[in-house]
Structures are given as C-alpha cells and as structure tokens.
Amino acid sequence: MKVLLRFGGRLVVPLMRVLAHLPLPVLRGLGWLIGRILFVLAAPRRRVALRNLALCYPDACGRQRRQWARETFVAFCQSWLDRSWLWFAPREVVLRRVRLQGALEELEGSQPAIIFAPHFYGMDAGGSALALHTPRAFTSIFSTQPDPAIDAWFRAGRQRFGDVRMLNRSDGVKPIVSSLRQGGLLYLLPDMDFGRNDSLFVPFYGVRAATVPSLSRFARLGRAKVLALVTRLTPTGYCAEITPAWPGYPTGDAEADTTLMNAKLQSYIDIAPGQYYWVHKRFKTRPEGEPPVYS
C-alpha cells in the first residue's frame, strides 16, 4: 500500500471511491492477489512478519508460520481495500457487511468504558460497527498520516457514523479522561511498540515487549470498565465481537494489568493468527543489554 500512497491522496481517495462500487467478492479477490504479490516483493516486511511469528510461535513448523505470514499480507491488503466501501458505500451496505455481536449489553447505560481494540486488520470496521450500533459518544486516538489528503480521508472515514471524537496522541491525557468521566467510550489500541518512553517490558508470547500501560492508566483515571472488541474478516465482511467487561480490572498494579492485557491479546490472536498485524516490529525496543531481534 505504501507504493500506492506514493501517488498521493489526490489519486488514492478517488480510486477508493470507485472501488466502493465493486462487489465484495471481486474486491476481496483483488486484495488476495495484491497480498500474495506483496508477500513476494515486500521482502523487509515479510522478514518482520516471519520473525515475529517465529518468536511468538516457536513450536509451530516453518511451513505453518509462512502460511500465517501469507495470510497476514492478504488480510492487510483486503482490509485496506475494504475501506473503500466502509467509508464511501451507503450506510445500509456497511450495516449488512459489518456485524456486531457478543456482550452488547456492555454498551448500555452511561458507565465509562474503555474498549481495548487490538491491531487486527478489521479494526476500522470494528470502529464503524460501534458507531453504527450505539448512540454514545466515543473517543479514538490516532496518528497523523504524512499525506494531508490521506489523513483527511482517514479522519472523515472514522468519524462517518455516530458521535466520534478523534484525538491526536499529542493532545495529552486530559481530554481523554474528561470524556470518560462524562460517561463516554474510549476506543484504545495500545498493543504496538511506541518506544521506550512510558513503556513497561512485559511478556508477549513469552518475549519481553515494550508495552504502554495506557489501558490500565486510563481505566484508573477515568473510573472505567474495560472490555475488548476483536474484529475479524469474514467472507461476507467483518464480525466484531465485544467481550464481557474484564473483572477486577484495573488492579492498581500497572505492570500486572499490562501483563494481563497481553495475555488476553494472545488468546484473541490464537483464534486466527493470520489476521493480526505481524508486519509491525513489535519487539523493536529491547530491554537494556538485549540484542536487537530484527537484523
């Protein structure tokens, strides 16, 4: 997708508007083809995905890990193209293709809630599912895209339905906590490597990984319950599943809470390993004295 983005948002956004009219099987087939090609051509990212899988699934055979890596490239491309209809198709099309299930009762009432939304490739569809099915205001934290047209498209797409407030990571903690205490929802994606600052080194598949303790921190400051939203690609679109609220969370021990977060994430990933964002250098930041794992 980076190759496509080099042409600029002025080309990409109109193209996605056109792709929104394609039947889903055609669009998914195109994503499958691009994903298989990128798996061959994008060697640096392929090596990252395979290295991550080797660290996290050391007992799996090499053939299985390679299959999961191919699946992750395909899911990446399919979900990227799916943003065409997700953000441009009529509302009824999105409602038909994006299903929300699970503990829906957790969204009722006005108790502050944080929705832990890991980096599965369906995360944007999950955000749309929430906005379509709850009138409650919710906040999402985003990173600015380098291309202004792409950045504007991402913002507009993620705010297309419902009452969604987008905050930049640089906006700080105060507006997030304020929104939570007013009974809002927070859509939080803290499962990436954001560097050494403010991170704790806690296990992720048995490997110490730099992990921001923001889930525990916001839950404590906002007096909020925590639940997870796991969104997966399906042949007919997406299935976004809400878990029950995590009992006894947060505990007041940020390291224990963050360790639990990673353990729960592992259980979600294990259901469909190929749909997780393995192309990210999750173990790039190492504890003092440990050698790099990507070389």
mmCIF file of C-alpha atoms in Angstrom:
data_model
loop_
_atom_site.group_PDB
_atom_site.id
_atom_site.type_symbol
_atom_site.label_atom_id
_atom_site.label_comp_id
_atom_site.label_asym_id
_atom_site.label_seq_id
_atom_site.Cartn_x
_atom_site.Cartn_y
_atom_site.Cartn_z
ATOM 1 C CA MET A 1 0.000 0.000 0.000
ATOM 2 C CA LYS A 2 2.931 2.357 0.502
ATOM 3 C CA VAL A 3 3.648 2.083 -3.220
ATOM 4 C CA LEU A 4 0.095 3.213 -3.930
ATOM 5 C CA LEU A 5 0.305 6.053 -1.410
ATOM 6 C CA ARG A 6 3.364 7.459 -3.154
ATOM 7 C CA PHE A 7 0.996 8.674 -5.860
ATOM 8 C CA GLY A 8 -0.684 10.838 -3.235
ATOM 9 C CA GLY A 9 -4.095 11.078 -1.706
ATOM 10 C CA ARG A 10 -5.419 13.032 -4.663
ATOM 11 C CA LEU A 11 -5.252 9.794 -6.646
ATOM 12 C CA VAL A 12 -5.863 7.226 -3.921
ATOM 13 C CA VAL A 13 -9.055 8.703 -2.445
ATOM 14 C CA PRO A 14 -10.932 8.993 -5.787
ATOM 15 C CA LEU A 15 -9.772 5.481 -6.661
ATOM 16 C CA MET A 16 -11.191 4.147 -3.392
ATOM 17 C CA ARG A 17 -14.467 5.909 -4.125
ATOM 18 C CA VAL A 18 -14.659 3.949 -7.392
ATOM 19 C CA LEU A 19 -13.672 0.652 -5.759
ATOM 20 C CA ALA A 20 -16.540 1.057 -3.276
ATOM 21 C CA HIS A 21 -18.945 0.051 -6.067
ATOM 22 C CA LEU A 22 -17.295 -3.310 -6.718
ATOM 23 C CA PRO A 23 -18.965 -6.467 -5.401
ATOM 24 C CA LEU A 24 -17.266 -7.641 -2.221
ATOM 25 C CA PRO A 25 -16.010 -10.958 -3.707
ATOM 26 C CA VAL A 26 -14.309 -9.023 -6.523
ATOM 27 C CA LEU A 27 -12.708 -6.572 -4.102
ATOM 28 C CA ARG A 28 -11.561 -9.379 -1.815
ATOM 29 C CA GLY A 29 -10.129 -11.252 -4.793
ATOM 30 C CA LEU A 30 -8.173 -8.165 -5.775
ATOM 31 C CA GLY A 31 -6.882 -7.853 -2.223
ATOM 32 C CA TRP A 32 -5.886 -11.531 -2.232
ATOM 33 C CA LEU A 33 -3.903 -11.055 -5.444
ATOM 34 C CA ILE A 34 -2.135 -7.885 -4.245
ATOM 35 C CA GLY A 35 -1.378 -9.517 -0.898
ATOM 36 C CA ARG A 36 0.198 -12.575 -2.491
ATOM 37 C CA ILE A 37 2.311 -10.362 -4.744
ATOM 38 C CA LEU A 38 3.432 -8.148 -1.858
ATOM 39 C CA PHE A 39 4.384 -11.215 0.162
ATOM 40 C CA VAL A 40 6.956 -11.945 -2.536
ATOM 41 C CA LEU A 41 8.062 -8.379 -3.315
ATOM 42 C CA ALA A 42 7.959 -6.692 0.120
ATOM 43 C CA ALA A 43 10.870 -8.708 1.496
ATOM 44 C CA PRO A 44 11.670 -6.466 4.518
ATOM 45 C CA ARG A 45 8.099 -6.667 5.850
ATOM 46 C CA ARG A 46 7.905 -10.367 5.058
ATOM 47 C CA ARG A 47 11.005 -10.917 7.173
ATOM 48 C CA VAL A 48 9.484 -8.885 10.021
ATOM 49 C CA ALA A 49 6.279 -10.944 9.945
ATOM 50 C CA LEU A 50 8.166 -14.236 9.850
ATOM 51 C CA ARG A 51 10.475 -13.136 12.672
ATOM 52 C CA ASN A 52 7.519 -12.105 14.836
ATOM 53 C CA LEU A 53 5.809 -15.416 14.215
ATOM 54 C CA ALA A 54 8.995 -17.344 14.973
ATOM 55 C CA LEU A 55 9.313 -15.529 18.319
ATOM 56 C CA CYS A 56 5.650 -15.931 19.235
ATOM 57 C CA TYR A 57 5.043 -19.435 17.874
ATOM 58 C CA PRO A 58 8.396 -21.230 18.266
ATOM 59 C CA ASP A 59 6.695 -24.635 18.377
ATOM 60 C CA ALA A 60 4.877 -24.153 15.069
ATOM 61 C CA CYS A 61 6.591 -25.550 11.997
ATOM 62 C CA GLY A 62 8.150 -23.184 9.490
ATOM 63 C CA ARG A 63 5.524 -24.069 6.897
ATOM 64 C CA GLN A 64 2.706 -23.066 9.242
ATOM 65 C CA ARG A 65 4.359 -19.770 10.154
ATOM 66 C CA ARG A 66 4.885 -18.981 6.467
ATOM 67 C CA GLN A 67 1.218 -19.692 5.810
ATOM 68 C CA TRP A 68 0.196 -17.307 8.587
ATOM 69 C CA ALA A 69 2.548 -14.678 7.147
ATOM 70 C CA ARG A 70 0.942 -15.026 3.714
ATOM 71 C CA GLU A 71 -2.474 -14.721 5.327
ATOM 72 C CA THR A 72 -1.441 -11.549 7.133
ATOM 73 C CA PHE A 73 -0.341 -9.907 3.867
ATOM 74 C CA VAL A 74 -3.609 -10.872 2.214
ATOM 75 C CA ALA A 75 -5.706 -9.657 5.161
ATOM 76 C CA PHE A 76 -3.737 -6.394 5.222
ATOM 77 C CA CYS A 77 -4.496 -5.711 1.547
ATOM 78 C CA GLN A 78 -8.111 -6.848 1.706
ATOM 79 C CA SER A 79 -8.860 -4.689 4.733
ATOM 80 C CA TRP A 80 -7.117 -1.718 3.130
ATOM 81 C CA LEU A 81 -9.293 -2.000 0.018
ATOM 82 C CA ASP A 82 -12.366 -2.582 2.187
ATOM 83 C CA ARG A 83 -12.004 0.959 3.464
ATOM 84 C CA SER A 84 -13.442 1.949 0.075
ATOM 85 C CA TRP A 85 -16.955 0.674 0.842
ATOM 86 C CA LEU A 86 -16.559 1.091 4.592
ATOM 87 C CA TRP A 87 -16.098 4.841 4.180
ATOM 88 C CA PHE A 88 -17.909 5.513 0.876
ATOM 89 C CA ALA A 89 -20.672 2.929 0.360
ATOM 90 C CA PRO A 90 -24.243 3.630 1.526
ATOM 91 C CA ARG A 91 -24.974 3.095 5.200
ATOM 92 C CA GLU A 92 -27.146 0.045 4.519
ATOM 93 C CA VAL A 93 -24.247 -1.667 2.716
ATOM 94 C CA VAL A 94 -21.970 -1.177 5.715
ATOM 95 C CA LEU A 95 -24.678 -2.394 8.103
ATOM 96 C CA ARG A 96 -25.137 -5.527 6.008
ATOM 97 C CA ARG A 97 -21.426 -6.344 5.855
ATOM 98 C CA VAL A 98 -20.277 -5.418 9.368
ATOM 99 C CA ARG A 99 -21.808 -7.487 12.153
ATOM 100 C CA LEU A 100 -21.539 -6.584 15.853
ATOM 101 C CA GLN A 101 -22.063 -9.379 18.371
ATOM 102 C CA GLY A 102 -21.112 -10.539 21.841
ATOM 103 C CA ALA A 103 -21.735 -8.748 25.124
ATOM 104 C CA LEU A 104 -23.696 -5.851 23.603
ATOM 105 C CA GLU A 105 -25.211 -5.071 26.989
ATOM 106 C CA GLU A 106 -21.810 -3.653 27.997
ATOM 107 C CA LEU A 107 -22.528 -0.677 25.728
ATOM 108 C CA GLU A 108 -25.773 0.195 27.506
ATOM 109 C CA GLY A 109 -26.073 2.786 30.240
ATOM 110 C CA SER A 110 -23.601 5.541 30.956
ATOM 111 C CA GLN A 111 -20.783 3.813 32.834
ATOM 112 C CA PRO A 112 -17.414 4.935 31.429
ATOM 113 C CA ALA A 113 -15.894 2.164 29.335
ATOM 114 C CA ILE A 114 -12.627 1.572 27.516
ATOM 115 C CA ILE A 115 -12.767 -0.673 24.501
ATOM 116 C CA PHE A 116 -9.472 -2.470 24.005
ATOM 117 C CA ALA A 117 -9.252 -2.785 20.209
ATOM 118 C CA PRO A 118 -6.086 -4.688 19.225
ATOM 119 C CA HIS A 119 -4.457 -4.292 15.833
ATOM 120 C CA PHE A 120 -6.402 -6.882 13.928
ATOM 121 C CA TYR A 121 -6.835 -5.859 10.317
ATOM 122 C CA GLY A 122 -10.543 -5.296 10.871
ATOM 123 C CA MET A 123 -10.040 -2.590 13.499
ATOM 124 C CA ASP A 124 -11.565 0.199 11.357
ATOM 125 C CA ALA A 125 -14.596 -1.951 10.614
ATOM 126 C CA GLY A 126 -14.918 -2.553 14.350
ATOM 127 C CA GLY A 127 -14.895 1.165 14.994
ATOM 128 C CA SER A 128 -17.631 1.671 12.394
ATOM 129 C CA ALA A 129 -19.664 -1.163 13.931
ATOM 130 C CA LEU A 130 -19.576 0.573 17.303
ATOM 131 C CA ALA A 131 -20.566 3.923 15.844
ATOM 132 C CA LEU A 132 -23.451 2.336 13.943
ATOM 133 C CA HIS A 133 -24.875 0.477 16.936
ATOM 134 C CA THR A 134 -24.510 2.838 19.890
ATOM 135 C CA PRO A 135 -25.593 6.471 20.303
ATOM 136 C CA ARG A 136 -22.929 7.012 22.954
ATOM 137 C CA ALA A 137 -20.074 9.373 22.219
ATOM 138 C CA PHE A 138 -16.694 7.754 21.934
ATOM 139 C CA THR A 139 -13.165 8.938 21.540
ATOM 140 C CA SER A 140 -10.432 7.426 19.406
ATOM 141 C CA ILE A 141 -6.724 8.257 19.399
ATOM 142 C CA PHE A 142 -4.988 8.469 16.036
ATOM 143 C CA SER A 143 -1.610 9.067 14.448
ATOM 144 C CA THR A 144 -1.368 11.727 11.734
ATOM 145 C CA GLN A 145 -0.789 10.389 8.215
ATOM 146 C CA PRO A 146 2.048 12.040 6.239
ATOM 147 C CA ASP A 147 -0.144 12.869 3.233
ATOM 148 C CA PRO A 148 -2.758 15.537 4.160
ATOM 149 C CA ALA A 149 -5.361 14.104 1.746
ATOM 150 C CA ILE A 150 -4.980 10.597 3.167
ATOM 151 C CA ASP A 151 -5.060 11.985 6.710
ATOM 152 C CA ALA A 152 -8.299 13.866 5.984
ATOM 153 C CA TRP A 153 -9.810 10.741 4.395
ATOM 154 C CA PHE A 154 -8.914 8.593 7.391
ATOM 155 C CA ARG A 155 -10.400 11.124 9.795
ATOM 156 C CA ALA A 156 -13.594 11.532 7.794
ATOM 157 C CA GLY A 157 -13.991 7.766 7.437
ATOM 158 C CA ARG A 158 -13.504 7.075 11.115
ATOM 159 C CA GLN A 159 -15.970 9.837 12.026
ATOM 160 C CA ARG A 160 -18.502 8.944 9.330
ATOM 161 C CA PHE A 161 -21.027 7.351 11.678
ATOM 162 C CA GLY A 162 -22.064 8.207 15.207
ATOM 163 C CA ASP A 163 -20.582 10.670 17.655
ATOM 164 C CA VAL A 164 -16.834 10.070 17.265
ATOM 165 C CA ARG A 165 -14.128 12.405 18.518
ATOM 166 C CA MET A 166 -10.649 11.928 17.093
ATOM 167 C CA LEU A 167 -7.702 12.966 19.255
ATOM 168 C CA ASN A 168 -4.057 13.092 18.270
ATOM 169 C CA ARG A 169 -1.543 11.339 20.523
ATOM 170 C CA SER A 170 -0.017 14.754 21.178
ATOM 171 C CA ASP A 171 -3.259 16.069 22.706
ATOM 172 C CA GLY A 172 -2.396 14.501 26.045
ATOM 173 C CA VAL A 173 -4.362 12.677 28.713
ATOM 174 C CA LYS A 174 -6.737 15.370 29.971
ATOM 175 C CA PRO A 175 -9.382 15.352 27.169
ATOM 176 C CA ILE A 176 -9.442 11.540 27.178
ATOM 177 C CA VAL A 177 -10.053 11.281 30.905
ATOM 178 C CA SER A 178 -12.605 14.095 30.773
ATOM 179 C CA SER A 179 -14.596 12.289 28.080
ATOM 180 C CA LEU A 180 -14.535 9.035 30.056
ATOM 181 C CA ARG A 181 -15.727 10.655 33.265
ATOM 182 C CA GLN A 182 -18.657 12.138 31.373
ATOM 183 C CA GLY A 183 -19.795 8.616 30.508
ATOM 184 C CA GLY A 184 -18.070 8.244 27.158
ATOM 185 C CA LEU A 185 -16.381 5.334 25.444
ATOM 186 C CA LEU A 186 -12.691 5.205 24.574
ATOM 187 C CA TYR A 187 -11.520 3.128 21.597
ATOM 188 C CA LEU A 188 -7.943 2.280 22.536
ATOM 189 C CA LEU A 189 -5.228 0.471 20.556
ATOM 190 C CA PRO A 190 -2.214 0.173 22.913
ATOM 191 C CA ASP A 191 -0.700 -3.051 21.566
ATOM 192 C CA MET A 192 2.073 -1.552 19.414
ATOM 193 C CA ASP A 193 5.700 -0.742 20.224
ATOM 194 C CA PHE A 194 5.642 3.008 20.912
ATOM 195 C CA GLY A 195 9.240 3.160 22.061
ATOM 196 C CA ARG A 196 10.951 3.144 25.422
ATOM 197 C CA ASN A 197 9.333 6.257 26.918
ATOM 198 C CA ASP A 198 6.447 5.419 29.274
ATOM 199 C CA SER A 199 6.609 1.723 28.320
ATOM 200 C CA LEU A 200 6.882 -1.325 30.547
ATOM 201 C CA PHE A 201 8.624 -4.517 29.472
ATOM 202 C CA VAL A 202 6.071 -7.263 29.995
ATOM 203 C CA PRO A 203 5.706 -10.672 28.333
ATOM 204 C CA PHE A 204 4.052 -11.039 24.960
ATOM 205 C CA TYR A 205 4.146 -14.689 23.938
ATOM 206 C CA GLY A 206 6.946 -15.136 26.448
ATOM 207 C CA VAL A 207 9.113 -12.375 24.963
ATOM 208 C CA ARG A 208 9.552 -9.149 26.917
ATOM 209 C CA ALA A 209 7.936 -6.414 24.830
ATOM 210 C CA ALA A 210 7.814 -2.651 25.342
ATOM 211 C CA THR A 211 4.140 -2.028 26.106
ATOM 212 C CA VAL A 212 2.457 1.222 27.073
ATOM 213 C CA PRO A 213 0.337 0.812 30.242
ATOM 214 C CA SER A 214 -2.285 3.252 28.929
ATOM 215 C CA LEU A 215 -5.174 0.789 29.236
ATOM 216 C CA SER A 216 -4.620 0.404 32.972
ATOM 217 C CA ARG A 217 -3.884 4.100 33.433
ATOM 218 C CA PHE A 218 -6.975 5.403 31.610
ATOM 219 C CA ALA A 219 -9.212 2.834 33.303
ATOM 220 C CA ARG A 220 -7.992 4.015 36.693
ATOM 221 C CA LEU A 221 -8.145 7.745 35.948
ATOM 222 C CA GLY A 222 -11.473 7.533 34.147
ATOM 223 C CA ARG A 223 -13.005 5.073 36.633
ATOM 224 C CA ALA A 224 -13.903 2.971 33.623
ATOM 225 C CA LYS A 225 -14.582 -0.681 32.981
ATOM 226 C CA VAL A 226 -12.561 -2.427 30.265
ATOM 227 C CA LEU A 227 -13.834 -4.717 27.548
ATOM 228 C CA ALA A 228 -12.305 -5.874 24.283
ATOM 229 C CA LEU A 229 -13.501 -5.618 20.702
ATOM 230 C CA VAL A 230 -11.990 -8.180 18.342
ATOM 231 C CA THR A 231 -12.829 -7.686 14.669
ATOM 232 C CA ARG A 232 -12.082 -10.327 12.061
ATOM 233 C CA LEU A 233 -12.553 -10.544 8.303
ATOM 234 C CA THR A 234 -15.239 -12.959 7.150
ATOM 235 C CA PRO A 235 -16.304 -13.962 3.619
ATOM 236 C CA THR A 236 -19.288 -11.593 3.889
ATOM 237 C CA GLY A 237 -17.476 -8.653 5.520
ATOM 238 C CA TYR A 238 -16.498 -8.434 9.190
ATOM 239 C CA CYS A 239 -17.526 -9.818 12.542
ATOM 240 C CA ALA A 240 -16.829 -7.529 15.509
ATOM 241 C CA GLU A 241 -17.214 -9.247 18.861
ATOM 242 C CA ILE A 242 -17.445 -7.479 22.218
ATOM 243 C CA THR A 243 -16.207 -9.348 25.270
ATOM 244 C CA PRO A 244 -17.690 -9.018 28.743
ATOM 245 C CA ALA A 245 -16.003 -6.454 30.968
ATOM 246 C CA TRP A 246 -12.771 -7.728 32.494
ATOM 247 C CA PRO A 247 -13.458 -8.487 36.172
ATOM 248 C CA GLY A 248 -11.300 -6.704 38.731
ATOM 249 C CA TYR A 249 -9.543 -4.545 36.136
ATOM 250 C CA PRO A 250 -7.605 -2.364 36.767
ATOM 251 C CA THR A 251 -5.944 -3.730 39.875
ATOM 252 C CA GLY A 252 -3.840 -0.690 40.719
ATOM 253 C CA ASP A 253 -0.667 -2.506 39.673
ATOM 254 C CA ALA A 254 0.166 -1.176 36.192
ATOM 255 C CA GLU A 255 2.673 -3.929 35.417
ATOM 256 C CA ALA A 256 0.253 -6.695 36.402
ATOM 257 C CA ASP A 257 -2.553 -5.039 34.438
ATOM 258 C CA THR A 258 -0.419 -4.661 31.313
ATOM 259 C CA THR A 259 0.770 -8.255 31.586
ATOM 260 C CA LEU A 260 -2.871 -9.358 31.754
ATOM 261 C CA MET A 261 -3.706 -7.227 28.719
ATOM 262 C CA ASN A 262 -1.035 -9.010 26.661
ATOM 263 C CA ALA A 263 -2.192 -12.405 27.905
ATOM 264 C CA LYS A 264 -5.756 -11.680 26.832
ATOM 265 C CA LEU A 265 -4.493 -10.396 23.492
ATOM 266 C CA GLN A 266 -2.671 -13.675 22.934
ATOM 267 C CA SER A 267 -5.899 -15.594 23.453
ATOM 268 C CA TYR A 268 -7.633 -13.411 20.845
ATOM 269 C CA ILE A 269 -4.801 -13.796 18.336
ATOM 270 C CA ASP A 270 -4.587 -17.573 18.701
ATOM 271 C CA ILE A 271 -8.065 -17.980 17.198
ATOM 272 C CA ALA A 272 -6.890 -16.586 13.836
ATOM 273 C CA PRO A 273 -3.145 -15.780 13.882
ATOM 274 C CA GLY A 274 -3.071 -14.662 10.255
ATOM 275 C CA GLN A 275 -5.365 -11.706 10.933
ATOM 276 C CA TYR A 276 -3.077 -9.947 13.398
ATOM 277 C CA TYR A 277 -0.728 -7.091 12.435
ATOM 278 C CA TRP A 278 2.506 -9.080 12.318
ATOM 279 C CA VAL A 279 4.162 -6.690 9.841
ATOM 280 C CA HIS A 280 4.796 -4.274 12.729
ATOM 281 C CA LYS A 281 8.151 -4.511 14.533
ATOM 282 C CA ARG A 282 6.545 -5.396 17.832
ATOM 283 C CA PHE A 283 9.871 -6.212 19.516
ATOM 284 C CA LYS A 284 11.935 -3.361 18.092
ATOM 285 C CA THR A 285 12.553 -1.733 21.510
ATOM 286 C CA ARG A 286 14.603 -4.093 23.646
ATOM 287 C CA PRO A 287 15.399 -4.026 27.365
ATOM 288 C CA GLU A 288 18.804 -2.662 28.243
ATOM 289 C CA GLY A 289 21.551 -5.129 27.313
ATOM 290 C CA GLU A 290 19.401 -7.283 24.995
ATOM 291 C CA PRO A 291 20.403 -7.501 21.309
ATOM 292 C CA PRO A 292 18.007 -6.432 18.511
ATOM 293 C CA VAL A 293 15.751 -9.139 17.139
ATOM 294 C CA TYR A 294 15.383 -7.689 13.633
ATOM 295 C CA SER A 295 18.674 -7.831 11.788
#
